[in-house]
Each structure stands twice: as structure tokens, then as C-alpha cells.
Amino acid sequence: GTLPSPSLPNGATPPMEHCDVMALCRGGAAQSKGDQPFLALWTPRVLKNGYQGVEKDLPEFEDLEGAARAVMRLQDVYALSVKGLVRGVFQRASGTHLPTLYSPGHLFSLSADDCFHIGKVSRRRSGHQKRNDLTFVLSLFQAGNVSYALSLSREFLHYDPSNKRVARNVLKYEKLLGENPDGAEAEMMLQRPNVTHLETRDLYEELCQTLGSRPTQYQSPDLHCSYETNGSPFLILQPIKRELIQWQPYVALFHDFVSDLEAETIKKLAAPWLQRSVVASGEKQQKADYRISKSAWLKETVDPAIVSLDRRIAALTGLNIRSPYAEFLQVVNYGLGGHYEPHFDHATGRPTSLVFVFQLSSVEAGGSTAFIYANFSVPVVKNAALFWWNLHRNGEGNDNTLHAGCPVLAGDKWVANKWIHEYGQEFQRPCSSDPND
């Protein structure tokens, strides 16, 4: 299978360009026999068969909607100027006092039809000109805070009594609170992870806008680089290059952890199996707008490259990484606007003790990993492995590991995730009663 296109979300392949059609016609004309016109060969049946042959590679309606939402997401998260974005320039909106995020080699402007479609998607999602306000109320409802959503909706209705959508929402919220006066969780559409989306949105966007750079005042002299072997004979002749990013939570970047050949091998193995990424919703797995990417799982038996990678992880950590004590390798591809909003890795399913994020590609702009409560972000570094502990040694989740994958502004981002579980590591990483350990 071919690798997903970096220019469209969800790995969609762009349609045939005008020059490709002309080349096809020229090639076919050269093969036409006698004086028979070439176009006469294109019967409806031939055209239908030709279309069916390329139909699977053409964008679907979901891809078109996803592309419009991706542009809106980039403009929102990175505070981009709408006028500049239409012209293909990634410059900040006026008043942000920040430098231009990205300067592409070629400018690709949005057509009037493109802008009209994005506007339709935006209005369909909001249903009102006060998009930001109503989206905030909807987010409160999705997060389970029905009482506050009802209060704000009543206030909207006071100033706009003819708004039927808000009136319907008021009735719905009143009914929910009547059935559940405490405002506890009710059956509703798929929620964002906890209420952290509302509490951390501004900080999340600010961290994404830094593109992984860190202001001088936040740099600590305790952070350093070193060669690591963990006492393993396997790493004596080729120690791992560690850059300590943060002490609390413990976050490190291991440079050149994978080779170019290993990265390309893993991407090629995963490409035919990529599917839209899902999130946990109770006992089910569902698609969600707050996670836009494609992913696939690879067992260690698929290729020697994965076996070698697992052996390297075990040598560095000293942990048991065989199933069921660790997950299989998850390969993820983020296209234009691909992202994963703030979330915990230890909040769903089986608790994971630590995480490795192998960065299999570089990106032109965007795609940083932002740690919200710890207030820093890490840029994409090709072939490096980003590492952190999800849990304290007493088994409690480390709230400072709330993190997010910032939207890809330009380029194509490939990562591979390796989660290692808490259980099965009792002798390798003993428990501690110290909550800060």
C-alpha cells in the first residue's frame, strides 16, 4: 500500500490533476487505430469502469468535511489570520505579537468555493453566528455540567427570545435536571475526556503556538544530556543519548533511538492497515473529533525491526515488555490538522506505567507534544523517542502528565506508541509509599 498523503486528512489521496488527465488522453490518442476518433472509444461503460478503478483512491464526503474542519482547527489553535490563511500565508492574527509560524515554499490560496464550503461546515456545526459562545455551552453539556449549561442558555434566550435552538436546549437541560437533580452524568453524546478540555484550552493553544520552544525563564540548570546504559550489556557499546526535558513529571527525549531504516520499515508495515483512530467510551471504541488520526497495531512477530526495537526498550527500562505486560506497537499517522486534544493515558482501560512515543518522521510545522499542567511542549524530533512515567510508584496517576498532540500545521507526522503496564513489573519497579516518588 502507498503511504497516506500529507496534504489531506485521514490519509486521503488527492484526485487526479488536470495535467494527469491530459497526459492520459495524449497517451490514449497515440494508441488509437486508423482515423477513429479517440474520444469515440470512451463509451459510458468504459468511463464507468475507469471511475470504479480509481474510486477507492478519491476523497469521500468525510474527507471533504475533515479538510474543512482541519483548516478551522488550525486557524483556531494557532491564532492564524483568516485573510492570510486564504492567501496561503500562515501568519498570526493581529494583536498576538508573535512571529509568523510557517513560510511555505509555494503559496496555495483557497478558492471562493473552498471558503464557502468551510463557512457551511462552520455554520452547520454551530447553527448560530455566536459560534464561540454556543460551542462553549455545548462543551459544558458534553462535560456533564448541565446546570451551568442551562443557566447560560437561559441568558442567551433572554437576549434572543426567537432562537429556537437555544429554546430547545433549555427544555432538554431542564428535563435532564428534573430526572437527575444533582446534575450527575446522563446518557449523552460522546464526551471529551473529563472537564479538562474547558479548563486547559487556553494553555493548550499557547503551548502549541510555541512550536516546542521554551522561554529562557523556564529553562533549568538541572536539565542536562547524558549517555544511558541502565547497566545493560546490550547498550555498553552503543549507549542511548538522553536529553532530560523535565523532572516533574519525569520526561526525557532519547535521540536517535530508531534508525531511518527502522522508521521506514515500521511505516510501510503499518500503512496497509491504517484505520481512523478511536477512543474509549465505556466498554466501546468510538471515533471522536478530539482525536483525528489513523492508526494500526503491529505485533513483534511481524518483522525483525519490531523485535529489535522491543529489545532496546527492555534494555533501557529493565521492564518486562512482553504481552500482556505491554501493548503491541501502535503506529499513528497525523495528516493536515491531525491532533489529539488534552488527555491522560492512565485514565482509561488498564493503567499504563510508562509511555514511549517514537517519532518516525519530521514535520514542517506544528505537531508538538504539549504537557498542559507541567506547562511545556516538546517539538517533533525525527527518530527520537519521547518518554515519560504515567504513574507514581505507589500506583496513583500522575496528573502532571496531562498531554496533547498539537495539530499538524504543515507536513506529515508519523509516531509509534509503546505502552507498558503497571502489573508484571513488581520486581523491576517496586512500589513506594511516597506519593511524590
GROMACS .gro file of C-alpha atoms in nm:
model
  437
    1GLY     CA    1   0.000   0.000   0.000
    2THR     CA    2   0.103   0.360  -0.053
    3LEU     CA    3   0.171   0.596   0.233
    4PRO     CA    4  -0.111   0.838   0.319
    5SER     CA    5  -0.091   1.178   0.156
    6PRO     CA    6   0.030   1.459   0.382
    7SER     CA    7  -0.193   1.710   0.205
    8LEU     CA    8  -0.528   1.568   0.309
    9PRO     CA    9  -0.656   1.448   0.649
   10ASN     CA   10  -0.721   1.084   0.726
   11GLY     CA   11  -0.476   0.964   0.464
   12ALA     CA   12  -0.699   1.060   0.169
   13THR     CA   13  -0.537   1.061  -0.176
   14PRO     CA   14  -0.597   1.374  -0.386
   15PRO     CA   15  -0.796   1.336  -0.708
   16MET     CA   16  -0.632   1.317  -1.049
   17GLU     CA   17  -0.496   1.654  -1.156
   18HIS     CA   18  -0.577   1.824  -1.486
   19CYS     CA   19  -0.229   1.754  -1.626
   20ASP     CA   20  -0.267   1.384  -1.548
   21VAL     CA   21  -0.594   1.371  -1.743
   22MET     CA   22  -0.432   1.543  -2.040
   23ALA     CA   23  -0.139   1.301  -2.030
   24LEU     CA   24  -0.381   1.009  -2.026
   25CYS     CA   25  -0.565   1.148  -2.327
   26ARG     CA   26  -0.240   1.204  -2.519
   27GLY     CA   27  -0.124   0.851  -2.442
   28GLY     CA   28  -0.458   0.703  -2.548
   29ALA     CA   29  -0.469   0.907  -2.866
   30ALA     CA   30  -0.133   0.771  -2.970
   31GLN     CA   31  -0.272   0.418  -2.942
   32SER     CA   32  -0.596   0.484  -3.136
   33LYS     CA   33  -0.625   0.294  -3.459
   34GLY     CA   34  -0.686   0.442  -3.803
   35ASP     CA   35  -0.898   0.751  -3.832
   36GLN     CA   36  -1.131   0.652  -3.548
   37PRO     CA   37  -1.153   0.947  -3.305
   38PHE     CA   38  -1.003   0.874  -2.969
   39LEU     CA   39  -1.300   1.012  -2.776
   40ALA     CA   40  -1.529   0.764  -2.951
   41LEU     CA   41  -1.354   0.490  -2.754
   42TRP     CA   42  -1.478   0.644  -2.427
   43THR     CA   43  -1.818   0.479  -2.403
   44PRO     CA   44  -2.024   0.518  -2.083
   45ARG     CA   45  -1.928   0.164  -1.984
   46VAL     CA   46  -1.558   0.236  -2.029
   47LEU     CA   47  -1.590   0.558  -1.829
   48LYS     CA   48  -1.778   0.378  -1.551
   49ASN     CA   49  -1.519   0.100  -1.532
   50GLY     CA   50  -1.238   0.355  -1.527
   51TYR     CA   51  -1.404   0.550  -1.248
   52GLN     CA   52  -1.460   0.238  -1.040
   53GLY     CA   53  -1.090   0.159  -1.077
   54VAL     CA   54  -0.985   0.486  -0.909
   55GLU     CA   55  -1.289   0.541  -0.687
   56LYS     CA   56  -1.125   0.390  -0.379
   57ASP     CA   57  -0.843   0.646  -0.403
   58LEU     CA   58  -1.072   0.951  -0.434
   59PRO     CA   59  -1.170   1.164  -0.134
   60GLU     CA   60  -1.504   1.083   0.024
   61PHE     CA   61  -1.752   1.322   0.184
   62GLU     CA   62  -1.594   1.254   0.525
   63ASP     CA   63  -1.255   1.361   0.385
   64LEU     CA   64  -1.401   1.686   0.249
   65GLU     CA   65  -1.568   1.764   0.582
   66GLY     CA   66  -1.250   1.667   0.765
   67ALA     CA   67  -1.040   1.900   0.549
   68ALA     CA   68  -1.272   2.194   0.623
   69ARG     CA   69  -1.263   2.119   0.996
   70ALA     CA   70  -0.884   2.087   0.982
   71VAL     CA   71  -0.848   2.436   0.835
   72MET     CA   72  -1.082   2.573   1.103
   73ARG     CA   73  -0.885   2.390   1.373
   74LEU     CA   74  -0.552   2.528   1.252
   75GLN     CA   75  -0.688   2.882   1.242
   76ASP     CA   76  -0.832   2.842   1.592
   77VAL     CA   77  -0.542   2.671   1.772
   78TYR     CA   78  -0.260   2.870   1.612
   79ALA     CA   79  -0.446   3.205   1.610
   80LEU     CA   80  -0.393   3.246   1.237
   81SER     CA   81  -0.508   3.542   1.034
   82VAL     CA   82  -0.808   3.438   0.823
   83LYS     CA   83  -0.708   3.673   0.541
   84GLY     CA   84  -0.357   3.532   0.542
   85LEU     CA   85  -0.481   3.174   0.553
   86VAL     CA   86  -0.697   3.234   0.245
   87ARG     CA   87  -0.386   3.355   0.061
   88GLY     CA   88  -0.184   3.053   0.182
   89VAL     CA   89   0.020   3.254   0.435
   90PHE     CA   90   0.047   3.119   0.792
   91GLN     CA   91   0.070   3.448   0.980
   92ARG     CA   92  -0.065   3.533   1.323
   93ALA     CA   93  -0.387   3.724   1.370
   94SER     CA   94  -0.343   4.092   1.454
   95GLY     CA   95  -0.278   4.159   1.820
   96THR     CA   96  -0.094   3.836   1.901
   97HIS     CA   97   0.256   3.995   1.878
   98LEU     CA   98   0.403   3.661   1.770
   99PRO     CA   99   0.616   3.586   1.461
  100THR     CA  100   0.489   3.408   1.152
  101LEU     CA  101   0.451   3.038   1.227
  102TYR     CA  102   0.544   2.892   0.891
  103SER     CA  103   0.651   3.019   0.548
  104PRO     CA  104   0.573   2.766   0.274
  105GLY     CA  105   0.786   2.747  -0.036
  106HIS     CA  106   0.480   2.789  -0.258
  107LEU     CA  107   0.157   2.973  -0.181
  108PHE     CA  108  -0.165   2.778  -0.231
  109SER     CA  109  -0.464   3.007  -0.185
  110LEU     CA  110  -0.817   2.897  -0.103
  111SER     CA  111  -1.074   2.946  -0.379
  112ALA     CA  112  -1.409   3.112  -0.325
  113ASP     CA  113  -1.568   2.768  -0.336
  114ASP     CA  114  -1.326   2.643  -0.069
  115CYS     CA  115  -1.411   2.933   0.160
  116PHE     CA  116  -1.784   2.885   0.101
  117HIS     CA  117  -1.762   2.517   0.194
  118ILE     CA  118  -1.562   2.591   0.510
  119GLY     CA  119  -1.823   2.851   0.603
  120LYS     CA  120  -2.103   2.597   0.553
  121VAL     CA  121  -1.927   2.343   0.774
  122SER     CA  122  -1.866   2.608   1.040
  123ARG     CA  123  -2.228   2.723   1.042
  124ARG     CA  124  -2.362   2.367   1.035
  125ARG     CA  125  -2.157   2.284   1.342
  126SER     CA  126  -2.265   2.596   1.530
  127GLY     CA  127  -2.605   2.682   1.384
  128HIS     CA  128  -2.563   3.041   1.503
  129GLN     CA  129  -2.341   3.342   1.445
  130LYS     CA  130  -2.234   3.338   1.810
  131ARG     CA  131  -2.036   3.022   1.741
  132ASN     CA  132  -1.782   3.050   2.021
  133ASP     CA  133  -2.043   3.117   2.293
  134LEU     CA  134  -2.278   2.838   2.191
  135THR     CA  135  -1.989   2.597   2.144
  136PHE     CA  136  -1.881   2.673   2.499
  137VAL     CA  137  -2.231   2.593   2.630
  138LEU     CA  138  -2.239   2.272   2.429
  139SER     CA  139  -1.898   2.179   2.572
  140LEU     CA  140  -2.032   2.232   2.926
  141PHE     CA  141  -2.320   1.999   2.850
  142GLN     CA  142  -2.088   1.737   2.698
  143ALA     CA  143  -1.864   1.760   3.004
  144GLY     CA  144  -2.161   1.687   3.234
  145ASN     CA  145  -2.210   2.038   3.380
  146VAL     CA  146  -2.578   2.058   3.285
  147SER     CA  147  -2.670   2.318   3.549
  148TYR     CA  148  -2.422   2.576   3.418
  149ALA     CA  149  -2.520   2.499   3.057
  150LEU     CA  150  -2.886   2.563   3.150
  151SER     CA  151  -2.801   2.891   3.322
  152LEU     CA  152  -2.608   3.027   3.022
  153SER     CA  153  -2.874   2.905   2.777
  154ARG     CA  154  -3.145   3.092   2.968
  155GLU     CA  155  -2.929   3.405   2.950
  156PHE     CA  156  -2.891   3.363   2.571
  157LEU     CA  157  -3.267   3.317   2.539
  158HIS     CA  158  -3.328   3.638   2.734
  159TYR     CA  159  -3.137   3.839   2.473
  160ASP     CA  160  -3.257   3.636   2.174
  161PRO     CA  161  -3.609   3.502   2.251
  162SER     CA  162  -3.666   3.388   1.891
  163ASN     CA  163  -3.370   3.149   1.888
  164LYS     CA  164  -3.541   2.810   1.858
  165ARG     CA  165  -3.222   2.609   1.901
  166VAL     CA  166  -3.143   2.766   2.239
  167ALA     CA  167  -3.507   2.723   2.345
  168ARG     CA  168  -3.489   2.351   2.264
  169ASN     CA  169  -3.165   2.323   2.460
  170VAL     CA  170  -3.327   2.487   2.764
  171LEU     CA  171  -3.610   2.233   2.759
  172LYS     CA  172  -3.364   1.947   2.720
  173TYR     CA  173  -3.142   2.063   3.007
  174GLU     CA  174  -3.445   2.121   3.234
  175LYS     CA  175  -3.569   1.771   3.160
  176LEU     CA  176  -3.228   1.621   3.239
  177LEU     CA  177  -3.203   1.809   3.567
  178GLY     CA  178  -3.561   1.711   3.657
  179GLU     CA  179  -3.474   1.344   3.612
  180ASN     CA  180  -3.137   1.387   3.785
  181PRO     CA  181  -3.143   1.689   4.022
  182ASP     CA  182  -2.778   1.651   4.118
  183GLY     CA  183  -2.673   1.709   3.758
  184ALA     CA  184  -2.485   1.380   3.752
  185GLU     CA  185  -2.370   1.218   3.432
  186ALA     CA  186  -2.652   1.140   3.190
  187GLU     CA  187  -2.671   0.946   2.867
  188MET     CA  188  -2.547   1.189   2.603
  189MET     CA  189  -2.320   1.213   2.302
  190LEU     CA  190  -1.955   1.112   2.325
  191GLN     CA  191  -1.782   1.341   2.574
  192ARG     CA  192  -1.440   1.494   2.568
  193PRO     CA  193  -1.203   1.346   2.826
  194ASN     CA  194  -1.320   1.476   3.167
  195VAL     CA  195  -1.366   1.854   3.201
  196THR     CA  196  -1.003   1.931   3.134
  197HIS     CA  197  -1.093   2.049   2.783
  198LEU     CA  198  -1.265   2.355   2.927
  199GLU     CA  199  -1.011   2.423   3.199
  200THR     CA  200  -0.700   2.395   2.985
  201ARG     CA  201  -0.797   2.518   2.639
  202ASP     CA  202  -0.611   2.850   2.652
  203LEU     CA  203  -0.293   2.694   2.789
  204TYR     CA  204  -0.312   2.413   2.534
  205GLU     CA  205  -0.329   2.662   2.249
  206GLU     CA  206  -0.048   2.874   2.392
  207LEU     CA  207   0.180   2.571   2.421
  208CYS     CA  208   0.100   2.463   2.065
  209GLN     CA  209   0.181   2.811   1.937
  210THR     CA  210   0.533   2.793   2.082
  211LEU     CA  211   0.605   2.500   1.845
  212GLY     CA  212   0.805   2.330   2.121
  213SER     CA  213   1.034   2.621   2.206
  214ARG     CA  214   1.081   2.707   2.573
  215PRO     CA  215   1.131   3.061   2.708
  216THR     CA  216   1.463   3.123   2.882
  217GLN     CA  217   1.299   3.188   3.220
  218TYR     CA  218   1.162   2.831   3.222
  219GLN     CA  219   1.495   2.666   3.147
  220SER     CA  220   1.651   2.486   3.444
  221PRO     CA  221   2.022   2.421   3.505
  222ASP     CA  222   1.925   2.079   3.643
  223LEU     CA  223   1.826   1.964   3.295
  224HIS     CA  224   2.111   1.803   3.105
  225CYS     CA  225   2.211   1.546   2.843
  226SER     CA  226   2.380   1.212   2.909
  227TYR     CA  227   2.459   0.867   2.771
  228GLU     CA  228   2.246   0.592   2.927
  229THR     CA  229   2.309   0.216   2.950
  230ASN     CA  230   2.100   0.122   3.258
  231GLY     CA  231   2.375  -0.131   3.332
  232SER     CA  232   2.269  -0.340   3.032
  233PRO     CA  233   2.544  -0.518   2.834
  234PHE     CA  234   2.327  -0.466   2.528
  235LEU     CA  235   2.384  -0.089   2.548
  236ILE     CA  236   2.751  -0.072   2.655
  237LEU     CA  237   2.891  -0.029   2.304
  238GLN     CA  238   2.601   0.185   2.186
  239PRO     CA  239   2.454   0.385   2.477
  240ILE     CA  240   2.131   0.579   2.438
  241LYS     CA  241   2.155   0.958   2.407
  242ARG     CA  242   1.921   1.109   2.668
  243GLU     CA  243   1.803   1.469   2.689
  244LEU     CA  244   1.626   1.537   3.018
  245ILE     CA  245   1.327   1.758   2.941
  246GLN     CA  246   1.156   1.781   3.281
  247TRP     CA  247   1.198   1.636   3.629
  248GLN     CA  248   0.835   1.667   3.746
  249PRO     CA  249   0.685   1.489   3.568
  250TYR     CA  250   0.985   1.292   3.452
  251VAL     CA  251   1.004   1.344   3.075
  252ALA     CA  252   1.305   1.255   2.861
  253LEU     CA  253   1.387   1.259   2.492
  254PHE     CA  254   1.610   0.975   2.368
  255HIS     CA  255   1.774   1.089   2.047
  256ASP     CA  256   1.837   0.852   1.754
  257PHE     CA  257   1.650   0.573   1.930
  258VAL     CA  258   1.536   0.434   1.594
  259SER     CA  259   1.725   0.437   1.266
  260ASP     CA  260   1.599   0.573   0.934
  261LEU     CA  261   1.563   0.218   0.803
  262GLU     CA  262   1.363   0.105   1.108
  263ALA     CA  263   1.134   0.408   1.083
  264GLU     CA  264   1.061   0.349   0.715
  265THR     CA  265   1.008  -0.023   0.774
  266ILE     CA  266   0.755   0.038   1.051
  267LYS     CA  267   0.566   0.293   0.841
  268LYS     CA  268   0.546   0.059   0.542
  269LEU     CA  269   0.430  -0.230   0.759
  270ALA     CA  270   0.154  -0.021   0.914
  271ALA     CA  271   0.034   0.169   0.605
  272PRO     CA  272  -0.197  -0.103   0.460
  273TRP     CA  273  -0.372  -0.147   0.797
  274LEU     CA  274  -0.430   0.217   0.893
  275GLN     CA  275  -0.781   0.300   1.011
  276ARG     CA  276  -0.942   0.602   1.174
  277SER     CA  277  -0.821   0.622   1.536
  278VAL     CA  278  -1.079   0.565   1.810
  279VAL     CA  279  -1.112   0.648   2.179
  280ALA     CA  280  -1.251   0.451   2.470
  281SER     CA  281  -1.615   0.523   2.558
  282GLY     CA  282  -1.710   0.288   2.838
  283GLU     CA  283  -1.658  -0.061   2.704
  284LYS     CA  284  -1.681   0.055   2.342
  285GLN     CA  285  -1.441   0.218   2.098
  286GLN     CA  286  -1.570   0.520   1.907
  287LYS     CA  287  -1.448   0.789   1.671
  288ALA     CA  288  -1.418   1.137   1.818
  289ASP     CA  289  -1.341   1.484   1.683
  290TYR     CA  290  -1.091   1.544   1.960
  291ARG     CA  291  -0.869   1.270   1.814
  292ILE     CA  292  -0.808   1.292   1.438
  293SER     CA  293  -0.554   1.044   1.301
  294LYS     CA  294  -0.517   0.697   1.154
  295SER     CA  295  -0.357   0.409   1.341
  296ALA     CA  296  -0.263   0.042   1.319
  297TRP     CA  297  -0.126  -0.219   1.562
  298LEU     CA  298   0.184  -0.427   1.487
  299LYS     CA  299   0.286  -0.742   1.672
  300GLU     CA  300   0.653  -0.817   1.732
  301THR     CA  301   0.625  -1.123   1.506
  302VAL     CA  302   0.557  -0.907   1.200
  303ASP     CA  303   0.916  -0.803   1.136
  304PRO     CA  304   1.264  -0.827   1.296
  305ALA     CA  305   1.273  -0.445   1.317
  306ILE     CA  306   1.000  -0.452   1.584
  307VAL     CA  307   1.180  -0.729   1.775
  308SER     CA  308   1.497  -0.518   1.775
  309LEU     CA  309   1.303  -0.212   1.895
  310ASP     CA  310   1.143  -0.408   2.180
  311ARG     CA  311   1.482  -0.544   2.286
  312ARG     CA  312   1.618  -0.188   2.301
  313ILE     CA  313   1.323  -0.072   2.516
  314ALA     CA  314   1.369  -0.364   2.757
  315ALA     CA  315   1.741  -0.294   2.789
  316LEU     CA  316   1.686   0.075   2.864
  317THR     CA  317   1.399   0.034   3.111
  318GLY     CA  318   1.471  -0.309   3.260
  319LEU     CA  319   1.097  -0.381   3.239
  320ASN     CA  320   0.900  -0.675   3.108
  321ILE     CA  321   0.758  -0.560   2.774
  322ARG     CA  322   0.608  -0.887   2.651
  323SER     CA  323   0.232  -0.923   2.616
  324PRO     CA  324   0.021  -0.899   2.831
  325TYR     CA  325   0.254  -0.676   3.034
  326ALA     CA  326   0.281  -0.426   2.748
  327GLU     CA  327   0.073  -0.327   2.448
  328PHE     CA  328   0.166  -0.407   2.092
  329LEU     CA  329   0.327  -0.126   1.892
  330GLN     CA  330   0.067   0.129   1.781
  331VAL     CA  331   0.163   0.324   1.467
  332VAL     CA  332  -0.020   0.655   1.416
  333ASN     CA  333  -0.031   0.889   1.117
  334TYR     CA  334  -0.143   1.252   1.156
  335GLY     CA  335  -0.227   1.439   0.834
  336LEU     CA  336  -0.303   1.809   0.792
  337GLY     CA  337  -0.476   1.929   1.110
  338GLY     CA  338  -0.440   1.587   1.275
  339HIS     CA  339  -0.436   1.620   1.653
  340TYR     CA  340  -0.523   1.467   1.991
  341GLU     CA  341  -0.664   1.709   2.249
  342PRO     CA  342  -0.555   1.701   2.618
  343HIS     CA  343  -0.594   1.357   2.776
  344PHE     CA  344  -0.440   1.113   3.023
  345ASP     CA  345  -0.300   0.779   2.912
  346HIS     CA  346  -0.367   0.627   3.255
  347ALA     CA  347  -0.733   0.735   3.275
  348THR     CA  348  -0.888   0.462   3.059
  349GLY     CA  349  -0.853   0.088   3.041
  350ARG     CA  350  -0.562  -0.085   3.212
  351PRO     CA  351  -0.322   0.153   3.390
  352THR     CA  352  -0.002   0.211   3.192
  353SER     CA  353   0.311   0.276   3.391
  354LEU     CA  354   0.513   0.445   3.119
  355VAL     CA  355   0.493   0.560   2.759
  356PHE     CA  356   0.736   0.565   2.467
  357VAL     CA  357   0.643   0.780   2.166
  358PHE     CA  358   0.877   0.705   1.875
  359GLN     CA  359   0.885   0.985   1.622
  360LEU     CA  360   0.917   0.821   1.282
  361SER     CA  361   0.917   1.139   1.073
  362SER     CA  362   0.982   1.509   1.089
  363VAL     CA  363   0.717   1.775   1.025
  364GLU     CA  364   0.747   2.116   0.865
  365ALA     CA  365   0.543   2.291   1.136
  366GLY     CA  366   0.319   2.201   1.429
  367GLY     CA  367   0.264   1.857   1.580
  368SER     CA  368   0.437   1.925   1.915
  369THR     CA  369   0.351   1.725   2.227
  370ALA     CA  370   0.217   1.964   2.491
  371PHE     CA  371   0.215   1.883   2.864
  372ILE     CA  372  -0.063   2.107   2.990
  373TYR     CA  373  -0.028   2.118   3.368
  374ALA     CA  374   0.352   2.098   3.352
  375ASN     CA  375   0.344   2.398   3.110
  376PHE     CA  376   0.588   2.291   2.838
  377SER     CA  377   0.583   2.133   2.495
  378VAL     CA  378   0.827   1.914   2.302
  379PRO     CA  379   0.874   1.952   1.924
  380VAL     CA  380   0.885   1.662   1.681
  381VAL     CA  381   1.242   1.528   1.654
  382LYS     CA  382   1.283   1.261   1.388
  383ASN     CA  383   1.397   0.918   1.512
  384ALA     CA  384   1.381   1.030   1.876
  385ALA     CA  385   1.174   0.862   2.149
  386LEU     CA  386   0.975   1.075   2.390
  387PHE     CA  387   0.943   0.903   2.728
  388TRP     CA  388   0.751   0.969   3.050
  389TRP     CA  389   0.608   0.789   3.353
  390ASN     CA  390   0.228   0.790   3.371
  391LEU     CA  391   0.205   0.661   3.729
  392HIS     CA  392   0.375   0.735   4.058
  393ARG     CA  393   0.549   0.439   4.222
  394ASN     CA  394   0.252   0.398   4.457
  395GLY     CA  395   0.029   0.328   4.156
  396GLU     CA  396  -0.153   0.662   4.158
  397GLY     CA  397  -0.186   0.850   3.830
  398ASN     CA  398   0.042   1.148   3.778
  399ASP     CA  399  -0.189   1.439   3.695
  400ASN     CA  400   0.104   1.639   3.557
  401THR     CA  401   0.113   1.401   3.259
  402LEU     CA  402  -0.198   1.554   3.102
  403HIS     CA  403  -0.077   1.592   2.744
  404ALA     CA  404  -0.192   1.661   2.391
  405GLY     CA  405  -0.078   1.620   2.033
  406CYS     CA  406  -0.089   1.966   1.874
  407PRO     CA  407  -0.241   1.991   1.523
  408VAL     CA  408  -0.004   1.934   1.232
  409LEU     CA  409   0.028   2.270   1.060
  410ALA     CA  410   0.238   2.154   0.764
  411GLY     CA  411   0.383   1.816   0.675
  412ASP     CA  412   0.307   1.458   0.773
  413LYS     CA  413   0.356   1.323   1.125
  414TRP     CA  414   0.422   0.955   1.198
  415VAL     CA  415   0.467   0.820   1.551
  416ALA     CA  416   0.470   0.477   1.715
  417ASN     CA  417   0.343   0.436   2.071
  418LYS     CA  418   0.451   0.171   2.320
  419TRP     CA  419   0.258   0.146   2.648
  420ILE     CA  420   0.397  -0.068   2.932
  421HIS     CA  421   0.153  -0.176   3.203
  422GLU     CA  422   0.196  -0.141   3.576
  423TYR     CA  423   0.128  -0.505   3.656
  424GLY     CA  424   0.401  -0.755   3.578
  425GLN     CA  425   0.670  -0.506   3.685
  426GLU     CA  426   0.653  -0.567   4.063
  427PHE     CA  427   1.016  -0.674   4.091
  428GLN     CA  428   1.154  -0.447   3.819
  429ARG     CA  429   0.988  -0.130   3.958
  430PRO     CA  430   0.881  -0.189   4.321
  431CYS     CA  431   0.604   0.017   4.477
  432SER     CA  432   0.671   0.311   4.708
  433SER     CA  433   0.461   0.471   4.980
  434ASP     CA  434   0.595   0.817   4.895
  435PRO     CA  435   0.327   0.995   4.686
  436ASN     CA  436   0.593   1.212   4.520
  437ASP     CA  437   0.807   0.920   4.411
   0.00000   0.00000   0.00000
